[in-house]
CSV table of C-alpha atoms and ligand atoms in Angstrom, one decimal:
chain,number,residue,atom,x,y,z
A,1,UNK,CA,0.0,0.0,0.0
A,2,UNK,CA,1.2,3.6,0.3
A,3,UNK,CA,3.4,2.8,3.3
A,4,UNK,CA,6.1,1.6,1.1
A,5,UNK,CA,9.6,1.4,2.6
A,6,UNK,CA,11.8,3.7,0.7
A,7,UNK,CA,13.9,0.7,-0.3
A,8,UNK,CA,10.9,-0.5,-2.3
A,9,UNK,CA,10.9,2.7,-4.1
A,10,UNK,CA,14.6,2.4,-4.9
A,11,UNK,CA,14.2,-1.1,-6.2
A,12,UNK,CA,11.6,0.0,-8.6
A,13,UNK,CA,8.0,0.0,-9.1
A,14,UNK,CA,7.9,-2.4,-11.8
A,15,UNK,CA,6.6,-5.3,-9.5
A,16,UNK,CA,3.9,-3.4,-7.7
A,17,UNK,CA,1.4,-4.6,-6.8
A,18,UNK,CA,2.5,-8.0,-5.5
A,19,UNK,CA,-0.7,-9.7,-6.4
A,20,UNK,CA,0.8,-12.9,-7.8
A,21,UNK,CA,2.6,-13.5,-4.6
A,22,UNK,CA,-0.1,-12.3,-2.2
A,23,UNK,CA,-1.4,-15.2,-0.2
A,24,UNK,CA,-5.2,-15.7,-0.5
A,25,UNK,CA,-5.9,-18.2,2.4
A,26,UNK,CA,-4.8,-18.5,5.9
A,27,UNK,CA,-2.8,-21.6,5.0
A,28,UNK,CA,-0.7,-19.8,2.4
A,29,UNK,CA,0.2,-16.9,5.0
A,30,UNK,CA,3.5,-18.3,6.3
A,31,UNK,CA,4.9,-17.7,9.6
A,32,UNK,CA,3.2,-15.7,12.5
A,33,UNK,CA,1.9,-19.0,13.9
A,34,UNK,CA,0.0,-17.6,16.8
A,35,UNK,CA,-1.6,-14.8,14.9
A,36,UNK,CA,-2.8,-17.3,12.3
A,37,UNK,CA,-4.2,-19.7,14.9
A,38,UNK,CA,-6.1,-17.1,16.7
A,39,UNK,CA,-7.6,-15.7,13.5
A,40,UNK,CA,-8.6,-19.1,12.4
A,41,UNK,CA,-10.6,-19.6,15.7
A,42,UNK,CA,-12.2,-16.2,15.3
A,43,UNK,CA,-13.2,-16.8,11.7
A,44,UNK,CA,-14.4,-20.4,12.4
A,45,UNK,CA,-16.5,-19.1,15.5
A,46,UNK,CA,-18.0,-16.2,13.5
A,47,UNK,CA,-19.0,-18.3,10.6
A,48,UNK,CA,-20.5,-20.9,12.8
A,49,UNK,CA,-22.6,-18.2,14.5
A,50,UNK,CA,-23.3,-16.7,11.1
A,51,UNK,CA,-22.1,-13.4,12.3
A,52,UNK,CA,-19.7,-11.0,10.9
A,53,UNK,CA,-16.2,-11.0,12.3
A,54,UNK,CA,-15.5,-8.6,15.1
A,55,UNK,CA,-13.5,-5.5,14.0
A,56,UNK,CA,-9.8,-6.1,13.7
A,57,UNK,CA,-6.9,-3.8,14.4
A,58,UNK,CA,-3.6,-4.7,12.7
A,59,UNK,CA,-0.4,-2.8,13.5
A,60,UNK,CA,3.2,-3.3,12.6
A,61,UNK,CA,5.9,-2.1,10.3
A,62,UNK,CA,5.2,-1.8,6.5
A,63,UNK,CA,5.4,-4.9,4.3
A,64,UNK,CA,4.6,-7.5,7.1
A,65,UNK,CA,1.3,-8.5,5.7
A,66,UNK,CA,-1.5,-6.3,7.1
A,67,UNK,CA,-3.2,-5.8,3.7
A,68,UNK,CA,-2.8,-9.4,3.0
A,69,UNK,CA,-4.4,-10.5,6.2
A,70,UNK,CA,-7.4,-8.3,5.5
A,71,UNK,CA,-7.9,-9.9,2.1
A,72,UNK,CA,-7.4,-13.3,3.5
A,73,UNK,CA,-10.0,-12.5,6.2
A,74,UNK,CA,-12.4,-11.6,3.5
A,75,UNK,CA,-11.7,-14.9,1.7
A,76,UNK,CA,-12.0,-17.0,4.7
A,77,UNK,CA,-15.3,-15.3,5.7
A,78,UNK,CA,-16.6,-15.6,2.1
A,79,UNK,CA,-17.1,-11.8,2.2
A,80,UNK,CA,-16.5,-8.9,-0.1
A,81,UNK,CA,-13.7,-6.4,0.7
A,82,UNK,CA,-13.6,-2.6,0.2
A,83,UNK,CA,-10.0,-1.2,0.6
A,84,UNK,CA,-9.1,2.5,1.2
A,85,UNK,CA,-6.5,4.5,3.1
A,86,UNK,CA,-7.4,7.2,5.7
A,87,UNK,CA,-5.7,10.0,3.7
A,88,UNK,CA,-8.1,9.3,0.8
A,89,UNK,CA,-11.2,10.0,3.1
A,90,UNK,CA,-11.4,13.8,3.2
A,91,UNK,CA,-15.0,14.5,4.3
A,92,UNK,CA,-17.6,12.8,6.3
A,93,UNK,CA,-19.5,12.2,3.1
A,94,UNK,CA,-16.5,10.2,1.6
A,95,UNK,CA,-16.7,7.8,4.6
A,96,UNK,CA,-20.5,7.7,4.7
A,97,UNK,CA,-20.6,6.9,1.0
A,98,UNK,CA,-18.6,3.7,1.6
A,99,UNK,CA,-20.3,2.6,4.8
A,100,UNK,CA,-23.8,2.9,3.3
A,101,UNK,CA,-22.9,0.9,0.3
A,102,UNK,CA,-21.1,-1.9,1.9
A,103,UNK,CA,-22.5,-5.4,1.0
A,104,UNK,CA,-23.8,-7.3,4.0
A,105,UNK,CA,-21.0,-8.8,6.0
A,106,UNK,CA,-18.3,-7.0,4.1
A,107,UNK,CA,-14.8,-6.3,5.2
A,108,UNK,CA,-13.9,-2.7,5.1
A,109,UNK,CA,-10.1,-2.1,5.2
A,110,UNK,CA,-8.8,1.2,6.1
A,111,UNK,CA,-5.1,1.6,5.9
A,112,UNK,CA,-3.0,4.1,7.8
A,113,UNK,CA,-5.9,4.5,10.1
A,114,UNK,CA,-3.9,6.8,12.4
A,115,UNK,CA,-4.4,9.4,9.9
A,116,UNK,CA,-8.1,9.5,9.9
A,117,UNK,CA,-9.5,13.0,10.6
A,118,UNK,CA,-11.3,13.6,13.9
A,119,UNK,CA,-14.7,14.3,12.3
A,120,UNK,CA,-14.6,11.0,10.5
A,121,UNK,CA,-13.2,9.1,13.5
A,122,UNK,CA,-16.4,10.1,15.3
A,123,UNK,CA,-18.6,8.8,12.6
A,124,UNK,CA,-16.7,5.6,12.7
A,125,UNK,CA,-17.2,5.2,16.4
A,126,UNK,CA,-20.9,5.1,16.0
A,127,UNK,CA,-20.7,3.0,12.9
A,128,UNK,CA,-18.6,0.4,14.6
A,129,UNK,CA,-20.6,0.3,17.8
A,130,UNK,CA,-24.2,0.8,16.6
A,131,UNK,CA,-24.0,-0.1,13.1
A,132,UNK,CA,-25.4,3.3,12.0
A,133,UNK,CA,-24.3,6.9,11.3
A,134,UNK,CA,-25.6,10.3,12.2
A,135,UNK,CA,-26.2,12.3,9.1
A,136,UNK,CA,-26.8,16.1,9.3
A,137,UNK,CA,-29.3,17.4,6.8
A,138,UNK,CA,-29.6,21.1,6.1
A,139,UNK,CA,-27.8,24.0,7.9
A,140,UNK,CA,-28.3,26.4,10.8
A,141,UNK,CA,-31.4,26.2,12.9
A,142,UNK,CA,-33.2,24.0,10.5
A,143,UNK,CA,-30.5,21.3,10.6
A,144,UNK,CA,-31.7,17.8,11.4
A,145,UNK,CA,-29.8,14.7,12.3
A,146,UNK,CA,-30.8,11.5,10.5
A,147,UNK,CA,-29.7,8.1,11.9
A,148,UNK,CA,-28.9,6.0,8.9
A,149,UNK,CA,-28.6,2.2,9.5
A,150,UNK,CA,-25.7,0.4,8.1
A,151,UNK,CA,-25.3,-3.2,6.9
A,152,UNK,CA,-23.3,-5.6,9.0
A,153,UNK,CA,-19.6,-5.1,8.4
A,154,UNK,CA,-16.1,-5.8,9.8
A,155,UNK,CA,-13.8,-2.9,10.0
A,156,UNK,CA,-10.2,-3.9,9.5
A,157,UNK,CA,-8.0,-1.0,10.4
A,158,UNK,CA,-4.1,-1.0,9.8
A,159,UNK,CA,-1.4,1.2,11.0
A,160,UNK,CA,2.3,1.4,11.1
A,161,UNK,CA,1.9,3.9,14.2
A,162,UNK,CA,-0.4,2.3,16.8
A,163,UNK,CA,0.8,4.9,19.2
A,164,UNK,CA,-0.9,7.6,17.1
A,165,UNK,CA,-4.3,6.0,17.1
A,166,UNK,CA,-6.9,7.7,19.4
A,167,UNK,CA,-7.8,5.5,22.4
A,168,UNK,CA,-11.5,5.8,21.8
A,169,UNK,CA,-11.0,4.4,18.3
A,170,UNK,CA,-8.5,1.6,19.4
A,171,UNK,CA,-10.8,0.4,22.2
A,172,UNK,CA,-13.6,-0.2,19.7
A,173,UNK,CA,-11.7,-3.0,18.0
A,174,UNK,CA,-12.5,-6.4,19.3
A,175,UNK,CA,-9.5,-8.2,17.8
A,176,UNK,CA,-6.2,-6.4,18.1
A,177,UNK,CA,-3.1,-7.9,16.4
A,178,UNK,CA,0.5,-6.8,16.4
A,179,UNK,CA,2.6,-8.2,13.5
A,180,UNK,CA,6.3,-8.3,14.2
A,181,UNK,CA,9.4,-8.8,12.0
A,182,UNK,CA,9.6,-12.4,10.6
A,183,UNK,CA,12.4,-14.8,11.6
A,184,UNK,CA,14.9,-15.9,8.9
A,185,UNK,CA,13.2,-19.4,9.1
A,186,UNK,CA,9.8,-17.9,8.3
A,187,UNK,CA,11.3,-15.9,5.6
A,188,UNK,CA,13.0,-18.8,4.0
A,189,UNK,CA,9.5,-20.5,3.6
A,190,UNK,CA,8.3,-17.2,2.0
A,191,UNK,CA,11.1,-17.0,-0.5
A,192,UNK,CA,10.8,-20.6,-1.5
A,193,UNK,CA,7.0,-20.2,-2.0
A,194,UNK,CA,7.5,-17.0,-4.1
A,195,UNK,CA,10.3,-18.6,-6.1
A,196,UNK,CA,8.0,-21.5,-6.9
A,197,UNK,CA,5.3,-19.2,-8.1
A,198,UNK,CA,7.8,-17.0,-10.1
A,199,UNK,CA,9.5,-20.2,-11.4
A,200,UNK,CA,12.9,-18.9,-10.2
A,201,UNK,CA,15.6,-21.5,-9.6
A,202,UNK,CA,17.6,-20.6,-6.5
A,203,UNK,CA,20.1,-22.7,-4.2
A,204,UNK,CA,19.4,-23.3,-0.5
A,205,UNK,CA,22.3,-21.0,0.2
A,206,UNK,CA,20.7,-18.2,-1.8
A,207,UNK,CA,17.4,-18.7,0.2
A,208,UNK,CA,19.3,-18.4,3.4
A,209,UNK,CA,21.0,-15.3,2.3
A,210,UNK,CA,18.0,-13.6,1.1
A,211,UNK,CA,16.0,-14.5,4.3
A,212,UNK,CA,18.7,-12.8,6.3
A,213,UNK,CA,19.0,-9.6,4.3
A,214,UNK,CA,15.4,-8.6,3.9
A,215,UNK,CA,14.8,-6.8,7.0
A,216,UNK,CA,12.5,-9.4,8.4
A,217,UNK,CA,10.0,-8.2,5.8
A,218,UNK,CA,8.2,-10.4,3.3
A,219,UNK,CA,7.6,-7.6,0.9
A,220,UNK,CA,11.4,-6.8,0.8
A,221,UNK,CA,12.1,-10.6,0.5
A,222,UNK,CA,9.9,-10.7,-2.6
A,223,UNK,CA,11.4,-7.5,-4.1
A,224,UNK,CA,14.9,-8.8,-3.5
A,225,UNK,CA,14.1,-12.1,-5.1
A,226,UNK,CA,12.9,-10.5,-8.1
A,227,UNK,CA,16.0,-8.3,-8.4
A,228,UNK,CA,18.2,-11.4,-7.9
A,229,UNK,CA,16.3,-13.1,-10.6
A,230,UNK,CA,17.2,-10.3,-13.0
A,231,UNK,CA,20.8,-10.5,-12.0
A,232,UNK,CA,20.9,-14.2,-12.5
A,233,UNK,CA,19.2,-14.0,-15.9
A,234,UNK,CA,21.4,-11.2,-17.3
A,235,UNK,CA,24.7,-11.8,-15.5
A,236,UNK,CA,24.6,-15.5,-14.7
A,237,UNK,CA,23.0,-18.7,-15.9
A,238,UNK,CA,19.5,-18.2,-14.5
A,239,UNK,CA,20.0,-19.8,-11.2
A,240,UNK,CA,20.1,-17.5,-8.1
A,241,UNK,CA,23.1,-18.8,-6.2
A,242,UNK,CA,25.6,-17.5,-3.6
A,243,UNK,CA,27.6,-15.4,-6.0
A,244,UNK,CA,24.6,-13.8,-7.7
A,245,UNK,CA,23.2,-12.8,-4.2
A,246,UNK,CA,26.6,-11.5,-3.1
A,247,UNK,CA,27.1,-9.6,-6.2
A,248,UNK,CA,23.6,-8.4,-6.5
A,249,UNK,CA,23.5,-7.2,-2.8
A,250,UNK,CA,26.5,-5.2,-3.3
A,251,UNK,CA,25.2,-3.5,-6.4
A,252,UNK,CA,22.1,-2.7,-4.5
A,253,UNK,CA,24.4,-1.3,-1.7
A,254,UNK,CA,22.7,-3.7,0.9
A,255,UNK,CA,25.0,-5.3,3.4
A,256,UNK,CA,25.0,-8.7,5.1
A,257,UNK,CA,22.5,-7.5,7.9
A,258,UNK,CA,20.1,-6.1,5.3
A,259,UNK,CA,21.1,-2.5,6.0
A,260,UNK,CA,21.0,-0.1,3.0
A,261,UNK,CA,22.8,3.1,2.4
A,262,UNK,CA,20.3,5.3,4.3
A,263,UNK,CA,20.4,3.0,7.4
A,264,UNK,CA,24.2,3.3,7.5
A,265,UNK,CA,23.9,7.0,7.0
A,266,UNK,CA,21.6,7.3,10.0
A,267,UNK,CA,24.1,5.3,12.1
A,268,UNK,CA,27.0,7.2,10.8
A,269,UNK,CA,25.3,10.5,11.6
A,270,UNK,CA,24.7,9.6,15.2
A,271,UNK,CA,28.2,8.3,15.6
A,272,UNK,CA,30.0,11.1,14.0
A,273,UNK,CA,27.7,14.2,14.3
A,274,UNK,CA,26.4,13.4,17.7
A,275,UNK,CA,29.2,11.5,19.4
A,276,UNK,CA,27.1,8.3,19.3
A,277,UNK,CA,24.1,10.1,20.9
A,278,UNK,CA,21.7,10.6,22.6
A,279,UNK,CA,20.1,12.8,19.9
A,280,UNK,CA,16.5,13.8,19.7
A,281,UNK,CA,14.4,12.2,16.8
A,282,UNK,CA,13.6,15.7,15.3
A,283,UNK,CA,17.3,16.7,15.2
A,284,UNK,CA,18.3,13.4,13.7
A,285,UNK,CA,15.6,13.4,11.1
A,286,UNK,CA,16.7,16.9,9.9
A,287,UNK,CA,20.3,15.7,9.9
A,288,UNK,CA,19.7,12.8,7.7
A,289,UNK,CA,17.1,14.6,5.5
A,290,UNK,CA,14.1,12.5,6.4
A,291,UNK,CA,10.7,13.3,7.7
A,292,UNK,CA,10.4,12.3,11.4
A,293,UNK,CA,7.6,10.1,10.5
A,294,UNK,CA,9.6,8.0,7.9
A,295,UNK,CA,12.6,7.9,10.3
A,296,UNK,CA,10.3,6.4,13.0
A,297,UNK,CA,8.2,4.2,10.8
A,298,UNK,CA,10.5,2.9,8.1
A,299,UNK,CA,14.1,2.9,9.6
A,300,UNK,CA,14.0,2.8,13.3
A,301,UNK,CA,11.9,-0.3,14.0
A,302,UNK,CA,14.3,-2.6,12.2
A,303,UNK,CA,17.5,-0.8,13.5
A,304,UNK,CA,16.1,-1.1,17.0
A,305,UNK,CA,15.0,-4.7,16.7
A,306,UNK,CA,18.3,-5.8,15.3
A,307,UNK,CA,20.0,-3.8,18.2
A,308,UNK,CA,21.8,-1.3,16.1
A,309,UNK,CA,20.1,1.7,17.6
A,310,UNK,CA,18.6,2.2,21.0
A,311,UNK,CA,15.8,4.6,22.0
A,312,UNK,CA,16.5,6.2,25.4
A,313,UNK,CA,14.6,8.8,27.4
A,314,UNK,CA,17.3,11.3,26.2
A,315,UNK,CA,17.1,10.3,22.5
A,316,UNK,CA,18.6,7.9,20.1
A,317,UNK,CA,21.9,6.2,20.5
A,318,UNK,CA,24.1,4.0,18.5
A,319,UNK,CA,24.9,0.7,20.1
A,320,UNK,CA,28.1,-1.4,20.0
A,321,UNK,CA,26.5,-3.5,17.3
A,322,UNK,CA,25.8,-0.3,15.5
A,323,UNK,CA,29.3,0.8,15.6
A,324,UNK,CA,30.3,-2.8,14.5
A,325,UNK,CA,28.0,-2.4,11.4
A,326,UNK,CA,30.0,0.8,10.5
A,327,UNK,CA,33.2,-1.0,11.0
A,328,UNK,CA,34.3,1.5,13.8
A,329,UNK,CA,35.5,1.3,17.4
A,330,UNK,CA,32.9,0.8,20.1
A,331,UNK,CA,31.3,3.0,22.7
A,332,UNK,CA,33.5,4.9,25.1
A,333,UNK,CA,33.0,4.6,29.0
A,334,UNK,CA,30.7,7.7,29.1
A,335,UNK,CA,28.3,6.4,26.5
A,336,UNK,CA,28.4,2.9,27.9
A,337,UNK,CA,27.2,4.4,31.2
A,338,UNK,CA,24.0,5.9,29.5
A,339,UNK,CA,22.6,2.5,28.6
B,1,ADP,P1,1.4,-4.3,4.8
B,1,ADP,O1,0.1,-4.1,4.4
B,1,ADP,O2,1.7,-4.7,6.1
B,1,ADP,O3,2.4,-3.1,4.3
B,1,ADP,P2,1.3,-6.4,2.8
B,1,ADP,O4,0.1,-7.3,3.2
B,1,ADP,O5,1.1,-5.5,1.5
B,1,ADP,O6,1.9,-5.6,3.9
B,1,ADP,O7,2.5,-7.5,2.3
B,1,ADP,C1,3.4,-7.2,1.3
B,1,ADP,C2,3.7,-8.5,0.5
B,1,ADP,O8,4.4,-9.4,1.2
B,1,ADP,C3,2.4,-9.2,0.2
B,1,ADP,O9,2.1,-8.9,-1.2
B,1,ADP,C4,2.8,-10.7,0.1
B,1,ADP,O10,3.2,-11.1,-1.2
B,1,ADP,C5,3.9,-10.7,1.1
B,1,ADP,N1,3.6,-11.3,2.3
B,1,ADP,C6,3.2,-10.6,3.5
B,1,ADP,N2,3.0,-11.5,4.6
B,1,ADP,C7,3.2,-12.7,4.0
B,1,ADP,C8,3.2,-14.0,4.6
B,1,ADP,N3,2.9,-14.2,5.9
B,1,ADP,N4,3.4,-15.1,3.9
B,1,ADP,C9,3.6,-14.9,2.5
B,1,ADP,N5,3.8,-13.8,1.8
B,1,ADP,C10,3.6,-12.7,2.7
């Protein structure tokens, strides 16, 4: 969706959308075992009771499968799906227009739900809870409020910034799911599945390397696989093997940990301009030429999860491992004391 990692943009838009590779059923959604098992229970229970699924809140970094899960839920429930993103909904009538025309039992997917405007958020509260909306007709003293009933529907709200979602909205979701980065083992399964669909030949060693350099993110695994396929086709004999991946990654400026140039720039800036930190997010964002939102949403989660960067009360700090990634000496005593 629109929350593309900048790496995706750099790798090219030629393979957007990823429809051929997008799993359609829960069984095809690899990894994330607990999430899958729970969802299966909720789906079966709702189907047995012939009810629509409770509203679902999905959070996690981009490319981990939020949109995919929403479409899978629709398939599993045998329901239609309407897809939109909060920034596309400008006026109450935009939201009302969708809500009142949903098919019975539909899934309504709103991406980037943290960006919903307050007036629309309030409309959504009533829609989620009472299955109706208040519609104001006319203006001034003659204005009247009409209650419009809605069909049964399941709202699936997704966000990369769960902390920015208003509490009254968040608490109206019956099912809340946080998707975390995938393990290399889970990503190996995803790479093998995608290679099968795309009919790419690749060695086990290449599977292993790709699953470790894709930032724990299926979307990036798929993108890298496609690029490696290009390199193998043009520069090799068609098979993606160790030397193709090594060569390809260095051409794309991605290192063994999956860090790309901008990640290293962020770490180097903290190390060199700010003495290793702590440095406030805003100052850091300006220094590396990023919006604070993209710093926090795209770069930091992976850098923190991998232990290259730490968030402290006083700001961001590079860790020993971060220095290691830059090939530099480690923290001095004073910085060590801050952790
Ligand atoms: P998000 O909405 O969280 O940004 P998407 O649902 O668009 O992420 O996922 C990006 C792509 O990654 C999908 O098109 C799909 O091909 C792949 N993908 C995501 N999760 C999985 C998974 N668990 N198993 C297999 N492929 C996945």
